[in-house]
Structures are given as structure tokens and as C-alpha cells.
Amino acid sequence: MEAIHWIIKKLRQAMLDRQYSINETLAGKYKIKEVLRNGSYGIIYLCLDLDSGRKCVVKQMRKSKKKENEQNYKQETAILNMLNHSCIPKLMQTFTYQNNQFFSMEFIEGQNLESILFDLKKQYDEKDCLVLFKELATITCYIHGKGIVHGDIRIPNVIINKDRLYVIDFGLAHDLNTDYLNKETEKKLVQEDFYDLGEFLLFLLYSTYDDKSKKDQPWTEELILHSKTTSILKRLLQIDEPYRSDKEILKDIDQAIKNLSSNNSL
């Protein structure tokens, strides 16, 4: 019975969610060059903006998820419209085409960190990790300062281009200014972003780890780190007292980078 329900669900999804083809033009303006992602709630295309001649990203909301996407569409586009940062894609246009809802946004050149770490096998030493992590924490500080929680700070959602870091995909973000959440829930959402920052830093630090023992051990035993870096990770991952603010995190990152620079100069 479950298998039949799954088949019906997939057939309904296929009927409602038309995926447009390469070289088709959306709304007479956006020529599709590539399908970047076919997700649960939307289809994301790399397009050529025929008016400007520039690449852009166009997101199509799924009709099969209409109930959820009504709010998601308003929320994500409103949040992107609020943010004005050189390391966050800018919202360009919201539009409807063939009874489908879309929005277009700036295309960020570069590669996501997941590909850089796992496909290109890029390695970062501890200081490089902290310097790169500081960029992400600075962007997160800006986002939180606007009353926004990203909700999905993961390595696929971080792009690097010429050693500069960018944050994308605000599909799971929350606007604390309009969601009318209680203070405890708001605090929990911010802490989830901090936890994601901790996992992000761990991914970077593991880029130079050589697993010779083949034993499953905690990161505290596998990674040899400066005590300040370990302290930052423990607080982000809520092993020790959690951070209360982004500024606290940035202060500790600066101190950790300074400590490593001093050690290297000896």
C-alpha cells in the first residue's frame, strides 16, 4: 500500500511540476543554460538574462508543494530583499510564468565548499581554516544583525571564488522580525546557526586529517588543534557554554588567529 501511495505521489508531482528544458526561455527574459538543483521544494536554473546578457539564478517553486511554498516564496524573497551584502546573492525579480511562481537572483561565480573539499581535495591548515571561518562568521553576524536566521549553513551553501566566501540558499531562513516567535525559540534558532558554524569549521579542519588508525574517534582526539580553536569548537557545538552573540565568536576567532600567528613566528 505504501508503494502505491509513493507512486501516486510521484505521478502527481510529475504532472504538476514541469521542469523546463535547456535553451527554453522563461517569461521572455531568462534563457535556461543548466539545471543546478532539482530539490524537494523548487527547481533551480542557471539562466542568461537576455536583457543584461549576464548569468543569473532562477528558482521555480513546485506546485505540488503549493501549501508549503506559498509561505516559503514570500519568506525567502522578502528575506533576500532585506539583505544587502556583497557576499550574499541579491534578489532581482519575482514573477509568474505559465502559472508557476519564480524569482531570479544574482549568480555567484565559484565553487561550493563541498566540491572543493571532496572533489578537489583542497586542504586548509588550522590558520587558513580560521581565516576562512572568520569570513563566514562575519557574514552570519550581518545576517543575524538584520534579524534573520539562515537555518542551513552547510558546506554546499558556501561558495568560494578567488579566496572570497559567499553564502547562498535562504530557503530555510527565518525572519525573526515577522515570525513572532517567543524569545526562547528565537534563541534556539540562533544557536542552531552557531552549531552549523561549528560543523562547518570541523569540515575545514578535517581537510588535512590523515586517518591512519581507521578507528572511530571523536574529533577532540583525532584533531591536533590550538587550545583556543578547540575552545571555539566546543562552544559552537554546545559541548561547553554556548556563545551568546556573534561578536563573542568573532572576538575569539581573532584571538585564535593571533595565537597561531605568534606560534608560527617563533
PDB file of C-alpha atoms in Angstrom:
ATOM      1  CA  MET A   1       0.000   0.000   0.000  1.00  0.00           C
ATOM      2  CA  GLU A   2       2.830   2.399   0.866  1.00  0.00           C
ATOM      3  CA  ALA A   3       4.445   1.697  -2.509  1.00  0.00           C
ATOM      4  CA  ILE A   4       1.208   2.605  -4.321  1.00  0.00           C
ATOM      5  CA  HIS A   5       0.914   5.863  -2.371  1.00  0.00           C
ATOM      6  CA  TRP A   6       4.543   6.687  -3.243  1.00  0.00           C
ATOM      7  CA  ILE A   7       3.888   6.047  -6.969  1.00  0.00           C
ATOM      8  CA  ILE A   8       0.736   8.192  -6.913  1.00  0.00           C
ATOM      9  CA  LYS A   9       2.645  10.953  -5.162  1.00  0.00           C
ATOM     10  CA  LYS A  10       5.432  10.873  -7.747  1.00  0.00           C
ATOM     11  CA  LEU A  11       2.961  10.853 -10.656  1.00  0.00           C
ATOM     12  CA  ARG A  12       1.137  13.846  -9.186  1.00  0.00           C
ATOM     13  CA  GLN A  13       4.441  15.642  -8.699  1.00  0.00           C
ATOM     14  CA  ALA A  14       5.496  14.930 -12.300  1.00  0.00           C
ATOM     15  CA  MET A  15       2.166  16.273 -13.613  1.00  0.00           C
ATOM     16  CA  LEU A  16       2.231  19.460 -11.539  1.00  0.00           C
ATOM     17  CA  ASP A  17       5.941  20.284 -11.521  1.00  0.00           C
ATOM     18  CA  ARG A  18       7.021  20.831 -15.067  1.00  0.00           C
ATOM     19  CA  GLN A  19      10.794  21.093 -15.346  1.00  0.00           C
ATOM     20  CA  TYR A  20      11.745  23.414 -18.166  1.00  0.00           C
ATOM     21  CA  SER A  21      14.401  22.344 -20.661  1.00  0.00           C
ATOM     22  CA  ILE A  22      17.799  23.739 -21.599  1.00  0.00           C
ATOM     23  CA  ASN A  23      17.503  26.704 -24.011  1.00  0.00           C
ATOM     24  CA  GLU A  24      13.850  27.354 -23.109  1.00  0.00           C
ATOM     25  CA  THR A  25      13.141  30.966 -22.196  1.00  0.00           C
ATOM     26  CA  LEU A  26      11.157  31.859 -19.087  1.00  0.00           C
ATOM     27  CA  ALA A  27       8.861  34.904 -19.262  1.00  0.00           C
ATOM     28  CA  GLY A  28      10.613  36.052 -22.433  1.00  0.00           C
ATOM     29  CA  LYS A  29      13.671  37.041 -20.412  1.00  0.00           C
ATOM     30  CA  TYR A  30      15.561  34.142 -18.798  1.00  0.00           C
ATOM     31  CA  LYS A  31      17.150  31.594 -21.136  1.00  0.00           C
ATOM     32  CA  ILE A  32      17.918  28.343 -19.323  1.00  0.00           C
ATOM     33  CA  LYS A  33      21.540  27.202 -19.587  1.00  0.00           C
ATOM     34  CA  GLU A  34      21.626  24.499 -16.893  1.00  0.00           C
ATOM     35  CA  VAL A  35      19.565  22.871 -14.130  1.00  0.00           C
ATOM     36  CA  LEU A  36      21.577  23.495 -10.963  1.00  0.00           C
ATOM     37  CA  ARG A  37      19.358  21.662  -8.494  1.00  0.00           C
ATOM     38  CA  ASN A  38      16.119  19.707  -8.505  1.00  0.00           C
ATOM     39  CA  GLY A  39      15.050  19.955  -4.887  1.00  0.00           C
ATOM     40  CA  SER A  40      12.024  18.972  -2.858  1.00  0.00           C
ATOM     41  CA  TYR A  41      10.520  22.450  -2.883  1.00  0.00           C
ATOM     42  CA  GLY A  42      11.940  24.017  -6.012  1.00  0.00           C
ATOM     43  CA  ILE A  43      13.883  23.679  -9.243  1.00  0.00           C
ATOM     44  CA  ILE A  44      16.879  25.961  -9.625  1.00  0.00           C
ATOM     45  CA  TYR A  45      18.157  27.006 -13.038  1.00  0.00           C
ATOM     46  CA  LEU A  46      21.257  28.793 -14.248  1.00  0.00           C
ATOM     47  CA  CYS A  47      19.950  31.283 -16.801  1.00  0.00           C
ATOM     48  CA  LEU A  48      21.103  34.017 -19.123  1.00  0.00           C
ATOM     49  CA  ASP A  49      19.308  37.301 -18.517  1.00  0.00           C
ATOM     50  CA  LEU A  50      18.566  38.343 -22.098  1.00  0.00           C
ATOM     51  CA  ASP A  51      18.152  41.999 -21.078  1.00  0.00           C
ATOM     52  CA  SER A  52      21.556  42.385 -19.417  1.00  0.00           C
ATOM     53  CA  GLY A  53      23.472  39.499 -21.024  1.00  0.00           C
ATOM     54  CA  ARG A  54      24.522  38.305 -17.565  1.00  0.00           C
ATOM     55  CA  LYS A  55      24.158  34.935 -15.854  1.00  0.00           C
ATOM     56  CA  CYS A  56      21.610  34.674 -13.057  1.00  0.00           C
ATOM     57  CA  VAL A  57      19.858  32.044 -10.961  1.00  0.00           C
ATOM     58  CA  VAL A  58      16.112  31.425 -11.305  1.00  0.00           C
ATOM     59  CA  LYS A  59      14.173  29.401  -8.756  1.00  0.00           C
ATOM     60  CA  GLN A  60      10.864  27.761  -9.689  1.00  0.00           C
ATOM     61  CA  MET A  61       8.553  26.854  -6.812  1.00  0.00           C
ATOM     62  CA  ARG A  62       6.904  23.427  -7.004  1.00  0.00           C
ATOM     63  CA  LYS A  63       3.114  23.397  -7.482  1.00  0.00           C
ATOM     64  CA  SER A  64       2.965  20.001  -5.769  1.00  0.00           C
ATOM     65  CA  LYS A  65       4.141  21.769  -2.599  1.00  0.00           C
ATOM     66  CA  LYS A  66       1.776  24.703  -3.041  1.00  0.00           C
ATOM     67  CA  LYS A  67       0.607  24.828   0.565  1.00  0.00           C
ATOM     68  CA  GLU A  68       4.145  24.995   1.980  1.00  0.00           C
ATOM     69  CA  ASN A  69       5.560  27.089  -0.860  1.00  0.00           C
ATOM     70  CA  GLU A  70       3.048  29.928  -0.562  1.00  0.00           C
ATOM     71  CA  GLN A  71       4.725  30.973   2.682  1.00  0.00           C
ATOM     72  CA  ASN A  72       8.219  29.844   1.633  1.00  0.00           C
ATOM     73  CA  TYR A  73       8.072  32.001  -1.501  1.00  0.00           C
ATOM     74  CA  LYS A  74       7.044  35.123   0.406  1.00  0.00           C
ATOM     75  CA  GLN A  75       9.542  34.463   3.161  1.00  0.00           C
ATOM     76  CA  GLU A  76      12.610  33.733   1.017  1.00  0.00           C
ATOM     77  CA  THR A  77      12.057  36.622  -1.400  1.00  0.00           C
ATOM     78  CA  ALA A  78      11.317  39.054   1.436  1.00  0.00           C
ATOM     79  CA  ILE A  79      14.494  37.994   3.261  1.00  0.00           C
ATOM     80  CA  LEU A  80      16.669  38.302   0.146  1.00  0.00           C
ATOM     81  CA  ASN A  81      15.172  41.743  -0.450  1.00  0.00           C
ATOM     82  CA  MET A  82      16.154  42.790   3.084  1.00  0.00           C
ATOM     83  CA  LEU A  83      19.788  41.755   2.744  1.00  0.00           C
ATOM     84  CA  ASN A  84      22.312  43.998   1.044  1.00  0.00           C
ATOM     85  CA  HIS A  85      25.732  42.390   1.342  1.00  0.00           C
ATOM     86  CA  SER A  86      28.384  41.809  -1.300  1.00  0.00           C
ATOM     87  CA  CYS A  87      28.731  38.159  -0.214  1.00  0.00           C
ATOM     88  CA  ILE A  88      25.004  37.320  -0.433  1.00  0.00           C
ATOM     89  CA  PRO A  89      23.155  36.990  -3.775  1.00  0.00           C
ATOM     90  CA  LYS A  90      20.808  39.884  -4.496  1.00  0.00           C
ATOM     91  CA  LEU A  91      17.147  39.354  -5.373  1.00  0.00           C
ATOM     92  CA  MET A  92      16.437  40.558  -8.918  1.00  0.00           C
ATOM     93  CA  GLN A  93      12.783  39.856  -9.728  1.00  0.00           C
ATOM     94  CA  THR A  94       9.727  37.880  -8.652  1.00  0.00           C
ATOM     95  CA  PHE A  95       7.437  36.731 -11.461  1.00  0.00           C
ATOM     96  CA  THR A  96       4.804  34.255 -12.607  1.00  0.00           C
ATOM     97  CA  TYR A  97       5.104  32.303 -15.849  1.00  0.00           C
ATOM     98  CA  GLN A  98       2.672  29.663 -17.130  1.00  0.00           C
ATOM     99  CA  ASN A  99       1.036  29.648 -13.706  1.00  0.00           C
ATOM    100  CA  ASN A 100       4.337  28.856 -11.993  1.00  0.00           C
ATOM    101  CA  GLN A 101       5.969  31.114  -9.406  1.00  0.00           C
ATOM    102  CA  PHE A 102       9.608  32.107  -9.922  1.00  0.00           C
ATOM    103  CA  PHE A 103      12.182  34.509  -8.620  1.00  0.00           C
ATOM    104  CA  SER A 104      15.545  35.471 -10.060  1.00  0.00           C
ATOM    105  CA  MET A 105      18.687  36.407  -8.194  1.00  0.00           C
ATOM    106  CA  GLU A 106      22.321  37.233  -8.732  1.00  0.00           C
ATOM    107  CA  PHE A 107      24.565  34.353  -9.812  1.00  0.00           C
ATOM    108  CA  ILE A 108      27.660  33.878  -7.639  1.00  0.00           C
ATOM    109  CA  GLU A 109      30.651  32.592  -9.589  1.00  0.00           C
ATOM    110  CA  GLY A 110      32.855  29.977  -7.969  1.00  0.00           C
ATOM    111  CA  GLN A 111      32.580  26.500  -6.445  1.00  0.00           C
ATOM    112  CA  ASN A 112      30.780  25.370  -3.337  1.00  0.00           C
ATOM    113  CA  LEU A 113      32.942  24.207  -0.476  1.00  0.00           C
ATOM    114  CA  GLU A 114      31.597  20.658  -0.642  1.00  0.00           C
ATOM    115  CA  SER A 115      33.118  20.246  -4.133  1.00  0.00           C
ATOM    116  CA  ILE A 116      36.327  21.977  -3.085  1.00  0.00           C
ATOM    117  CA  LEU A 117      36.856  19.653  -0.119  1.00  0.00           C
ATOM    118  CA  PHE A 118      35.632  16.328  -1.511  1.00  0.00           C
ATOM    119  CA  ASP A 119      36.200  16.569  -5.266  1.00  0.00           C
ATOM    120  CA  LEU A 120      39.257  18.819  -5.486  1.00  0.00           C
ATOM    121  CA  LYS A 121      40.659  17.546  -2.140  1.00  0.00           C
ATOM    122  CA  LYS A 122      41.660  21.066  -1.128  1.00  0.00           C
ATOM    123  CA  GLN A 123      43.460  21.228   2.212  1.00  0.00           C
ATOM    124  CA  TYR A 124      43.470  24.080   4.716  1.00  0.00           C
ATOM    125  CA  ASP A 125      45.828  24.310   7.655  1.00  0.00           C
ATOM    126  CA  GLU A 126      44.462  25.458  11.016  1.00  0.00           C
ATOM    127  CA  LYS A 127      45.185  29.149  10.494  1.00  0.00           C
ATOM    128  CA  ASP A 128      43.726  29.122   6.967  1.00  0.00           C
ATOM    129  CA  CYS A 129      40.615  27.428   8.373  1.00  0.00           C
ATOM    130  CA  LEU A 130      40.169  30.152  10.963  1.00  0.00           C
ATOM    131  CA  VAL A 131      40.725  32.958   8.456  1.00  0.00           C
ATOM    132  CA  LEU A 132      38.129  31.469   6.111  1.00  0.00           C
ATOM    133  CA  PHE A 133      35.813  30.732   9.020  1.00  0.00           C
ATOM    134  CA  LYS A 134      36.061  34.364  10.153  1.00  0.00           C
ATOM    135  CA  GLU A 135      34.663  35.430   6.766  1.00  0.00           C
ATOM    136  CA  LEU A 136      31.656  33.157   7.239  1.00  0.00           C
ATOM    137  CA  ALA A 137      31.142  34.275  10.852  1.00  0.00           C
ATOM    138  CA  THR A 138      31.287  37.923   9.736  1.00  0.00           C
ATOM    139  CA  ILE A 139      28.570  37.325   7.117  1.00  0.00           C
ATOM    140  CA  THR A 140      26.492  35.426   9.682  1.00  0.00           C
ATOM    141  CA  CYS A 141      26.904  38.347  12.094  1.00  0.00           C
ATOM    142  CA  TYR A 142      25.480  40.667   9.415  1.00  0.00           C
ATOM    143  CA  ILE A 143      22.552  38.297   8.755  1.00  0.00           C
ATOM    144  CA  HIS A 144      21.730  37.987  12.461  1.00  0.00           C
ATOM    145  CA  GLY A 145      22.020  41.751  12.821  1.00  0.00           C
ATOM    146  CA  LYS A 146      19.136  42.058  10.357  1.00  0.00           C
ATOM    147  CA  GLY A 147      17.003  39.759  12.494  1.00  0.00           C
ATOM    148  CA  ILE A 148      17.451  36.829  10.103  1.00  0.00           C
ATOM    149  CA  VAL A 149      18.470  33.244  10.928  1.00  0.00           C
ATOM    150  CA  HIS A 150      19.886  31.353   7.942  1.00  0.00           C
ATOM    151  CA  GLY A 151      18.885  27.882   9.114  1.00  0.00           C
ATOM    152  CA  ASP A 152      21.044  25.947   6.646  1.00  0.00           C
ATOM    153  CA  ILE A 153      24.704  26.961   6.965  1.00  0.00           C
ATOM    154  CA  ARG A 154      26.309  23.930   5.323  1.00  0.00           C
ATOM    155  CA  ILE A 155      29.291  23.468   3.018  1.00  0.00           C
ATOM    156  CA  PRO A 156      27.090  23.103  -0.134  1.00  0.00           C
ATOM    157  CA  ASN A 157      25.659  26.563   0.626  1.00  0.00           C
ATOM    158  CA  VAL A 158      29.031  28.286   0.851  1.00  0.00           C
ATOM    159  CA  ILE A 159      30.741  29.327  -2.375  1.00  0.00           C
ATOM    160  CA  ILE A 160      34.367  30.350  -2.716  1.00  0.00           C
ATOM    161  CA  ASN A 161      35.652  32.452  -5.588  1.00  0.00           C
ATOM    162  CA  LYS A 162      39.223  33.767  -5.610  1.00  0.00           C
ATOM    163  CA  ASP A 163      39.555  33.142  -1.849  1.00  0.00           C
ATOM    164  CA  ARG A 164      36.385  35.123  -1.123  1.00  0.00           C
ATOM    165  CA  LEU A 165      33.490  33.406   0.594  1.00  0.00           C
ATOM    166  CA  TYR A 166      29.774  33.774  -0.245  1.00  0.00           C
ATOM    167  CA  VAL A 167      26.622  32.435   1.462  1.00  0.00           C
ATOM    168  CA  ILE A 168      23.677  31.240  -0.625  1.00  0.00           C
ATOM    169  CA  ASP A 169      20.289  29.469  -0.262  1.00  0.00           C
ATOM    170  CA  PHE A 170      17.966  31.198   2.185  1.00  0.00           C
ATOM    171  CA  GLY A 171      15.149  28.703   1.594  1.00  0.00           C
ATOM    172  CA  LEU A 172      15.068  27.646   5.265  1.00  0.00           C
ATOM    173  CA  ALA A 173      15.733  31.098   6.732  1.00  0.00           C
ATOM    174  CA  HIS A 174      13.560  32.761   9.365  1.00  0.00           C
ATOM    175  CA  ASP A 175      12.777  36.451   9.733  1.00  0.00           C
ATOM    176  CA  LEU A 176      12.650  36.987  13.482  1.00  0.00           C
ATOM    177  CA  ASN A 177      11.117  40.412  12.861  1.00  0.00           C
ATOM    178  CA  THR A 178       7.914  38.955  11.399  1.00  0.00           C
ATOM    179  CA  ASP A 179       7.710  35.337  12.599  1.00  0.00           C
ATOM    180  CA  TYR A 180       6.517  36.457  16.053  1.00  0.00           C
ATOM    181  CA  LEU A 181       8.383  33.710  17.844  1.00  0.00           C
ATOM    182  CA  ASN A 182       8.923  33.681  21.577  1.00  0.00           C
ATOM    183  CA  LYS A 183      12.374  34.616  22.865  1.00  0.00           C
ATOM    184  CA  GLU A 184      13.271  31.034  23.728  1.00  0.00           C
ATOM    185  CA  THR A 185      12.526  29.850  20.165  1.00  0.00           C
ATOM    186  CA  GLU A 186      14.479  32.759  18.674  1.00  0.00           C
ATOM    187  CA  LYS A 187      17.446  31.906  20.888  1.00  0.00           C
ATOM    188  CA  LYS A 188      17.233  28.256  19.834  1.00  0.00           C
ATOM    189  CA  LEU A 189      17.240  29.167  16.109  1.00  0.00           C
ATOM    190  CA  VAL A 190      20.298  31.394  16.538  1.00  0.00           C
ATOM    191  CA  GLN A 191      22.065  28.614  18.453  1.00  0.00           C
ATOM    192  CA  GLU A 192      21.297  26.246  15.562  1.00  0.00           C
ATOM    193  CA  ASP A 193      23.139  28.640  13.237  1.00  0.00           C
ATOM    194  CA  PHE A 194      26.050  28.689  15.698  1.00  0.00           C
ATOM    195  CA  TYR A 195      26.043  24.867  15.777  1.00  0.00           C
ATOM    196  CA  ASP A 196      26.129  24.815  11.966  1.00  0.00           C
ATOM    197  CA  LEU A 197      29.105  27.178  12.100  1.00  0.00           C
ATOM    198  CA  GLY A 198      30.870  24.677  14.366  1.00  0.00           C
ATOM    199  CA  GLU A 199      30.231  21.808  11.952  1.00  0.00           C
ATOM    200  CA  PHE A 200      31.434  23.996   9.078  1.00  0.00           C
ATOM    201  CA  LEU A 201      34.715  24.695  10.896  1.00  0.00           C
ATOM    202  CA  LEU A 202      35.138  20.987  11.597  1.00  0.00           C
ATOM    203  CA  PHE A 203      34.783  20.158   7.891  1.00  0.00           C
ATOM    204  CA  LEU A 204      37.549  22.646   7.128  1.00  0.00           C
ATOM    205  CA  LEU A 205      39.850  21.350   9.856  1.00  0.00           C
ATOM    206  CA  TYR A 206      39.397  17.735   8.745  1.00  0.00           C
ATOM    207  CA  SER A 207      40.671  18.619   5.257  1.00  0.00           C
ATOM    208  CA  THR A 208      44.240  17.902   6.428  1.00  0.00           C
ATOM    209  CA  TYR A 209      43.389  14.924   8.620  1.00  0.00           C
ATOM    210  CA  ASP A 210      45.049  11.651   7.642  1.00  0.00           C
ATOM    211  CA  ASP A 211      43.068   8.756   9.091  1.00  0.00           C
ATOM    212  CA  LYS A 212      45.714   6.091   9.598  1.00  0.00           C
ATOM    213  CA  SER A 213      44.247   4.410  12.660  1.00  0.00           C
ATOM    214  CA  LYS A 214      40.916   3.591  10.944  1.00  0.00           C
ATOM    215  CA  LYS A 215      39.300   3.829  14.380  1.00  0.00           C
ATOM    216  CA  ASP A 216      36.141   5.786  15.004  1.00  0.00           C
ATOM    217  CA  GLN A 217      37.238   8.505  17.432  1.00  0.00           C
ATOM    218  CA  PRO A 218      35.807  11.898  18.432  1.00  0.00           C
ATOM    219  CA  TRP A 219      37.272  14.998  16.800  1.00  0.00           C
ATOM    220  CA  THR A 220      38.813  16.027  20.115  1.00  0.00           C
ATOM    221  CA  GLU A 221      41.132  13.018  19.816  1.00  0.00           C
ATOM    222  CA  GLU A 222      41.634  12.945  16.051  1.00  0.00           C
ATOM    223  CA  LEU A 223      42.491  16.610  15.513  1.00  0.00           C
ATOM    224  CA  ILE A 224      45.554  18.288  16.984  1.00  0.00           C
ATOM    225  CA  LEU A 225      44.488  21.902  17.477  1.00  0.00           C
ATOM    226  CA  HIS A 226      45.482  25.003  19.396  1.00  0.00           C
ATOM    227  CA  SER A 227      43.572  25.167  22.687  1.00  0.00           C
ATOM    228  CA  LYS A 228      41.735  28.341  21.572  1.00  0.00           C
ATOM    229  CA  THR A 229      40.481  26.659  18.384  1.00  0.00           C
ATOM    230  CA  THR A 230      39.278  23.693  20.461  1.00  0.00           C
ATOM    231  CA  SER A 231      37.512  26.078  22.822  1.00  0.00           C
ATOM    232  CA  ILE A 232      35.727  27.820  19.930  1.00  0.00           C
ATOM    233  CA  LEU A 233      34.524  24.486  18.554  1.00  0.00           C
ATOM    234  CA  LYS A 234      33.303  23.248  21.927  1.00  0.00           C
ATOM    235  CA  ARG A 235      31.272  26.405  22.484  1.00  0.00           C
ATOM    236  CA  LEU A 236      29.800  26.402  18.969  1.00  0.00           C
ATOM    237  CA  LEU A 237      28.872  22.715  19.284  1.00  0.00           C
ATOM    238  CA  GLN A 238      27.442  23.354  22.778  1.00  0.00           C
ATOM    239  CA  ILE A 239      29.842  20.965  24.491  1.00  0.00           C
ATOM    240  CA  ASP A 240      30.901  23.896  26.681  1.00  0.00           C
ATOM    241  CA  GLU A 241      28.948  27.061  27.493  1.00  0.00           C
ATOM    242  CA  PRO A 242      27.348  28.206  24.208  1.00  0.00           C
ATOM    243  CA  TYR A 243      28.136  31.567  22.664  1.00  0.00           C
ATOM    244  CA  ARG A 244      25.604  34.313  23.352  1.00  0.00           C
ATOM    245  CA  SER A 245      26.409  36.502  20.358  1.00  0.00           C
ATOM    246  CA  ASP A 246      28.204  36.683  17.020  1.00  0.00           C
ATOM    247  CA  LYS A 247      30.556  39.329  18.400  1.00  0.00           C
ATOM    248  CA  GLU A 248      31.760  36.885  21.051  1.00  0.00           C
ATOM    249  CA  ILE A 249      32.576  34.376  18.305  1.00  0.00           C
ATOM    250  CA  LEU A 250      34.422  36.936  16.181  1.00  0.00           C
ATOM    251  CA  LYS A 251      36.442  38.108  19.188  1.00  0.00           C
ATOM    252  CA  ASP A 252      37.566  34.554  19.923  1.00  0.00           C
ATOM    253  CA  ILE A 253      38.411  33.873  16.258  1.00  0.00           C
ATOM    254  CA  ASP A 254      40.636  36.963  16.171  1.00  0.00           C
ATOM    255  CA  GLN A 255      42.407  35.775  19.316  1.00  0.00           C
ATOM    256  CA  ALA A 256      42.863  32.263  17.895  1.00  0.00           C
ATOM    257  CA  ILE A 257      44.349  33.608  14.653  1.00  0.00           C
ATOM    258  CA  LYS A 258      46.656  35.878  16.662  1.00  0.00           C
ATOM    259  CA  ASN A 259      47.801  32.941  18.807  1.00  0.00           C
ATOM    260  CA  LEU A 260      48.605  30.808  15.758  1.00  0.00           C
ATOM    261  CA  SER A 261      50.431  33.699  14.074  1.00  0.00           C
ATOM    262  CA  SER A 262      52.546  34.193  17.183  1.00  0.00           C
ATOM    263  CA  ASN A 263      53.415  30.489  17.337  1.00  0.00           C
ATOM    264  CA  ASN A 264      54.400  30.423  13.655  1.00  0.00           C
ATOM    265  CA  SER A 265      56.715  33.406  14.100  1.00  0.00           C
ATOM    266  CA  LEU A 266      58.707  31.680  16.851  1.00  0.00           C
TER     267      LEU A 266
END
